[in-house]
Amino acid sequence: MIPFVKDFRPDVGPFYILVVAFFIVGMSNAVNLTDGLDGLAIGCSIIAGIAFAVIAYASGRVDFSDYLRIPYVPGSGELSIFCAALVGGSLGFLWYNCFPAQIFMGDTGSLTLGGMLGLIALIVKQELLMVIIGGIFVVEAVSVLVQKFFYKMTKRRVFR
């Protein structure tokens, strides 16, 4: 779904399950790859959680969704409570994860966090907006892929 364009929704037909699986796995791995620096993944997740709390609330109201030209998703207003809980838990974690980090999220936390963000974006039908809001996740994942591919091909590093 293209953000703020209510009437345009490309039909992927029988490939929808593959697109959903690719999106959730991609977001999970993108957040996991971003979790190398103290507070980076959790800070970006807080921003994305706040943004999607507002979007979920607006999507759950007919008047707001019609005015903003976003799809109306019945019951998605309650998803903003889930987003608020996600942000609250993330703020508590951020206190101990900022420099110098006393705890580390690890794969379990970062994969779960990415999966939840991807699922929220799918429920409110704003997949492309997740790529924009979580741009740091996407740029980090693309950077890692380019560096790995370049090293495999040339046996040299992109950044020294």
Coordinates of C-alpha atoms in Angstrom, one line a residue:
M1 CA 0.0 0.0 0.0
I2 CA 1.3 3.4 -0.9
P3 CA 1.0 5.8 2.1
F4 CA -1.9 8.2 2.0
V5 CA -3.2 6.8 -1.3
K6 CA -6.4 5.1 -0.2
D7 CA -7.6 3.7 -3.5
F8 CA -4.4 2.2 -5.0
R9 CA -3.7 -1.3 -3.7
P10 CA -1.7 -3.6 -6.0
D11 CA -3.2 -7.1 -6.1
V12 CA -0.5 -9.7 -5.7
G13 CA -3.1 -12.5 -5.7
P14 CA -1.8 -16.0 -4.7
F15 CA 1.6 -14.6 -3.9
Y16 CA 0.3 -12.6 -0.9
I17 CA 1.5 -15.2 1.6
L18 CA 5.0 -15.1 0.1
V19 CA 5.0 -11.3 0.2
V20 CA 3.9 -11.2 3.8
A21 CA 6.5 -13.8 4.9
F22 CA 9.2 -11.9 3.0
F23 CA 8.2 -8.6 4.6
I24 CA 8.1 -9.9 8.2
V25 CA 11.4 -11.9 7.8
G26 CA 13.0 -9.0 6.1
M27 CA 12.0 -6.5 8.9
S28 CA 13.1 -9.0 11.5
N29 CA 16.5 -9.4 10.0
A30 CA 16.9 -5.7 9.3
V31 CA 16.3 -4.8 13.0
N32 CA 18.7 -7.7 13.9
L33 CA 21.4 -6.3 11.7
T34 CA 20.9 -2.8 13.2
D35 CA 21.4 -4.0 16.7
G36 CA 25.2 -3.7 16.7
L37 CA 25.4 -0.2 18.2
D38 CA 24.3 0.7 21.7
G39 CA 20.7 2.0 21.5
L40 CA 20.4 2.2 17.7
A41 CA 17.9 -0.5 17.0
I42 CA 15.8 0.2 20.1
G43 CA 15.8 4.0 19.5
C44 CA 14.7 3.6 15.9
S45 CA 12.1 1.1 17.1
I46 CA 10.7 3.6 19.6
I47 CA 10.3 6.2 16.8
A48 CA 8.6 3.6 14.5
G49 CA 6.4 2.4 17.4
I50 CA 5.2 6.0 18.1
A51 CA 4.5 6.6 14.4
F52 CA 2.5 3.4 14.0
A53 CA 0.6 4.1 17.2
V54 CA -0.7 7.3 15.6
I55 CA -1.3 5.6 12.2
A56 CA -3.1 2.6 13.9
Y57 CA -5.4 5.0 15.8
A58 CA -6.1 7.0 12.7
S59 CA -6.8 3.8 10.6
G60 CA -9.3 2.6 13.2
R61 CA -11.5 5.7 12.9
V62 CA -13.6 6.2 9.9
D63 CA -13.4 10.0 9.9
F64 CA -9.6 10.2 10.3
S65 CA -8.9 7.5 7.8
D66 CA -11.2 9.2 5.2
Y67 CA -9.6 12.6 5.8
L68 CA -6.1 11.3 5.7
R69 CA -6.9 9.0 2.7
I70 CA -5.6 5.9 4.4
P71 CA -7.4 2.5 4.5
Y72 CA -10.0 2.1 7.2
V73 CA -9.1 -1.0 9.3
P74 CA -11.9 -1.9 11.8
G75 CA -10.5 -2.5 15.2
S76 CA -7.0 -1.2 14.5
G77 CA -7.4 1.5 17.1
E78 CA -6.7 -1.1 19.7
L79 CA -3.4 -1.7 18.0
S80 CA -2.2 1.7 19.1
I81 CA -2.4 0.3 22.7
F82 CA 0.0 -2.5 21.6
C83 CA 2.3 0.1 20.0
A84 CA 2.3 2.1 23.2
A85 CA 3.2 -0.9 25.2
L86 CA 6.0 -1.7 22.7
V87 CA 7.3 1.9 23.1
G88 CA 7.0 1.8 26.9
G89 CA 9.0 -1.5 27.1
S90 CA 11.5 -0.2 24.7
L91 CA 12.1 3.0 26.7
G92 CA 12.7 0.9 29.8
F93 CA 15.2 -1.2 27.9
L94 CA 16.9 1.8 26.3
W95 CA 17.8 3.1 29.8
Y96 CA 20.1 0.1 30.2
N97 CA 21.2 -0.2 26.6
C98 CA 22.6 3.3 26.0
F99 CA 26.4 3.8 26.2
P100 CA 27.9 2.2 28.2
A101 CA 25.5 -0.7 27.6
Q102 CA 24.8 -2.8 30.7
I103 CA 22.6 -5.2 28.7
F104 CA 22.4 -6.3 25.1
M105 CA 19.2 -7.2 23.3
G106 CA 20.5 -10.2 21.4
D107 CA 18.9 -12.1 18.5
T108 CA 15.8 -13.0 20.4
G109 CA 14.9 -9.5 21.2
S110 CA 15.8 -7.9 17.9
L111 CA 14.2 -10.5 15.7
T112 CA 11.0 -10.3 17.8
L113 CA 11.0 -6.5 17.7
G114 CA 11.4 -6.5 13.9
G115 CA 8.7 -9.1 13.5
M116 CA 6.3 -7.1 15.6
L117 CA 7.0 -3.9 13.7
G118 CA 6.5 -5.7 10.4
L119 CA 3.3 -7.2 11.6
I120 CA 1.9 -3.9 12.7
A121 CA 2.6 -2.4 9.3
L122 CA 0.8 -5.3 7.6
I123 CA -2.2 -5.0 9.8
V124 CA -2.7 -1.3 9.2
K125 CA -1.9 -1.8 5.5
Q126 CA 1.1 0.6 5.5
E127 CA 3.9 -1.7 4.3
L128 CA 5.7 1.0 2.3
L129 CA 5.4 3.5 5.1
M130 CA 7.2 1.0 7.3
V131 CA 10.1 1.0 4.9
I132 CA 10.1 4.8 5.0
I133 CA 9.8 5.1 8.8
G134 CA 12.2 2.3 9.4
G135 CA 14.6 3.6 6.8
I136 CA 17.6 3.1 9.0
F137 CA 16.8 -0.6 9.3
V138 CA 16.6 -0.8 5.5
V139 CA 19.7 1.2 4.8
E140 CA 21.7 -0.9 7.3
A141 CA 20.5 -4.2 5.8
V142 CA 21.3 -3.1 2.3
S143 CA 24.7 -1.9 3.5
V144 CA 25.5 -5.2 5.1
L145 CA 24.4 -7.1 1.9
V146 CA 26.6 -4.8 -0.3
Q147 CA 29.6 -5.3 2.0
K148 CA 29.2 -9.1 2.1
F149 CA 28.7 -9.3 -1.7
F150 CA 31.7 -7.0 -2.4
Y151 CA 34.0 -8.9 -0.1
K152 CA 33.0 -12.3 -1.6
M153 CA 33.7 -11.0 -5.1
T154 CA 36.9 -9.0 -4.6
K155 CA 38.3 -10.2 -1.2
R156 CA 38.6 -6.5 -0.3
R157 CA 36.4 -4.4 2.1
V158 CA 34.2 -1.6 0.9
F159 CA 35.0 0.6 4.0
R160 CA 38.4 0.5 5.7

